[in-house]
């Protein structure tokens, strides 16, 4: 883990101040002192406790909060007392000790008293204790007291007077969980801020970072965390791991946070050596009962389990002819005697645009009422996959007899990762507030998942976290606002986005009015701006396999743009029937074009480009305007941040300024790609702007040969009212040479040019950003995805893998399933031949490949010397991870690749002998091998 070296959590007040993590000076308002505050690195998140700069309030707080009165106890109540004492000592600039009883003026009394509002509720009031005027925090139980303590600190951090203190709070959602997609090796799936915060390899050793993590979660009222990826490694429940997790569970317990684990459904086979994971098999049931008992012996208050089954290659009950309810109940029954629960994910799909929106509903709706009482179905906010905008999932309100909770994504997989500022609280509020009409008007998602609609005790929300081991936790300093906002909404979805954003800003940066106004404004507008330049009217998946880069050309199945119109018809009348899953009147509103909300229009309907929106604009003009306006707004956001220079500490200011520079570049790329794509498709001129444009010619990556001259074909178009002369080129890159090519085009005309380029030899996967000039006309430039493969004459080994008959890349040798190993051969299969496929589209190296669901071994004669082997993997369709083992040891694993994406896996191989390469994928899925190269 980076950024934290100190071992153990600093417990004592004076030690904490001495260690500097509660620096009193940092954050003193710029306006008061005229000098920028000292540098900060973001590592304390919003748990910064700088000296209160407002003199009047400081005096008030100092008068009323002289010492903390709390019983001598550990657990959340003890944590609350410690946090109050340390934080107030720092905020008030003088010692605020903990005492056991009232003993003089100014006590802050921390206590518990059973309450109808539940154990997590609390009140903050003024009153008298033992005859002395006191500020009193009363928790319904320990957890409530802890949340009350953090509430009080928020008031002080955000400069609210305690004069008329009268707060009564309780959480709306029983389960308020963090979900981490953290892997045993420390990597984080869809993590954009470094490696896992948990440091699994170093456990059971804990660091201050673990404590800060727990405090941060508790401070916003989260009460549980699933620490490992839903694509679960079974080793998380192996005995060694359970032992390692015990101290972490204990630390979390102290902050009111229950630990949960993601399970691999095939664990009885992987860990137990059984031949099946069938939920009806007696041996399997026994195995889980024993295993879960063992888990609870190690961590008695474990919250329970989360399971992703029969989804994206994960094992599950379907392969045994059983249902998801059968699978969930297997785990639920084993967990019930221990008070544990199982959260069973509803995220199932077949990777195909046509059925994706429908699959989860069709799978889970018939199972309503079949899940155990301690099972809960965890449903993503929308029917696709955390897109920047989707309608609320139709399963909300469709499962009256089943516990249901919602899954949100805090990590910005599809919303700009850690480069774009995209504050998601407004998005989440839209979903929470969505009226399903399931039990008449007012049956909001918020009400359903809280358990209130159907009188269920289990319910709540999970957020896929954005935290990593980067010093500032989220890489973009402003992205931690999402972590905070997720927790605050989980507590109370009715809070106002503005209040949450402002609270976080004050806690994180300070109370300077100008700073607060600017940062709050940046946060609140950012989701709409991101929508504007990335996602016209609810279209989903305009993005590449990295879920970051615009790529409409590879996702035509999703947006269905053709010469006449665009959008996905999900109606009952003419589409895939999705709108019919909603209750009336929502289903009618979605079904009827005239009633359909503009912002979801292209999610639900296929319409002509000239279709008029409620705004009065045509669809195509809206696409142009929103992309240009959105990208321009990002430029203004960057400028507004720049104006804060000197008001914020230099370090966090500069880190964020750099993010905004990159954000702006990316917004322009989105604008150019999407506006250019839609012009190329529609040939409708923008009423307000003229441009020329360059876009990739095909749907997928192209293959260029390193060390030889290639011609890159680019599509050019003239989106201006007059004739234009265009000159296209390719950027200078290290070791590459390239030329230019030109064309004269009439208004609305298009054509292709072939631009010469000679790439360097090492195989690469990259995007080329062409150049385009045409007098004064602005140019929209989309990126061209490229795979390079070295010319055969520069290689010791150059193999094009695929079928026995498809064309070969010039200078490459064929490897097909028919090539069995023979003594003295350069390569060949041992122990069984794989399959092959030829997609008959794309370049020779890319169009076909060798594949199989079974592991297969290729023996290779490696020439003497040290060598790096390059293995090309991918498909024009989606491909699951390919694992390559060298002589039995994992050498490389590719990620899941969306259709049209490829990757080179690079690793060392021993020379002067034969090696055995084993190819495999996740159970039941195909591995891919497209090519193999060793450079001379
Ligand atoms: C954990 C999306 C993501 C995957 C993720 C999956 C899921 O498809 O891209 O990384 O896997 O959702 O939620 O299970």
GROMACS .gro file of C-alpha atoms in nm, residues 234-242 261 263-264 267-268 270-272 283-299 302 305 331 334-335 338:
model
   40
  234UNK     CA    1  -1.278  -1.898  -0.354
  235UNK     CA    2  -0.957  -1.860  -0.152
  236UNK     CA    3  -1.121  -1.577   0.043
  237UNK     CA    4  -1.292  -1.840   0.256
  238UNK     CA    5  -0.992  -2.071   0.287
  239UNK     CA    6  -0.883  -2.117   0.652
  240UNK     CA    7  -0.562  -1.907   0.613
  241UNK     CA    8  -0.762  -1.614   0.482
  242UNK     CA    9  -1.021  -1.632   0.757
  261UNK     CA   10  -1.757  -1.174   0.187
  263UNK     CA   11  -1.851  -1.614  -0.245
  264UNK     CA   12  -1.761  -1.822  -0.546
  267UNK     CA   13  -1.626  -2.326  -0.386
  268UNK     CA   14  -1.730  -2.683  -0.295
  270UNK     CA   15  -1.254  -2.549  -0.590
  271UNK     CA   16  -1.184  -2.578  -0.218
  272UNK     CA   17  -1.366  -2.895  -0.124
  283UNK     CA   18  -2.271  -3.329  -0.023
  284UNK     CA   19  -2.275  -2.970  -0.147
  285UNK     CA   20  -2.525  -2.867   0.121
  286UNK     CA   21  -2.309  -3.032   0.384
  287UNK     CA   22  -2.000  -2.866   0.254
  288UNK     CA   23  -2.153  -2.519   0.275
  289UNK     CA   24  -2.296  -2.585   0.622
  290UNK     CA   25  -1.957  -2.689   0.750
  291UNK     CA   26  -1.772  -2.411   0.571
  292UNK     CA   27  -2.006  -2.137   0.688
  293UNK     CA   28  -1.989  -2.265   1.044
  294UNK     CA   29  -1.610  -2.247   1.018
  295UNK     CA   30  -1.633  -1.891   0.882
  296UNK     CA   31  -1.855  -1.782   1.170
  297UNK     CA   32  -1.624  -1.945   1.418
  298UNK     CA   33  -1.351  -1.714   1.288
  299UNK     CA   34  -1.570  -1.403   1.254
  302UNK     CA   35  -1.983  -1.154   0.996
  305UNK     CA   36  -2.232  -1.308   0.187
  331UNK     CA   37  -2.621  -2.028   0.114
  334UNK     CA   38  -2.628  -2.245   0.589
  335UNK     CA   39  -2.592  -1.884   0.709
  338UNK     CA   40  -2.540  -1.775   1.250
   0.00000   0.00000   0.00000
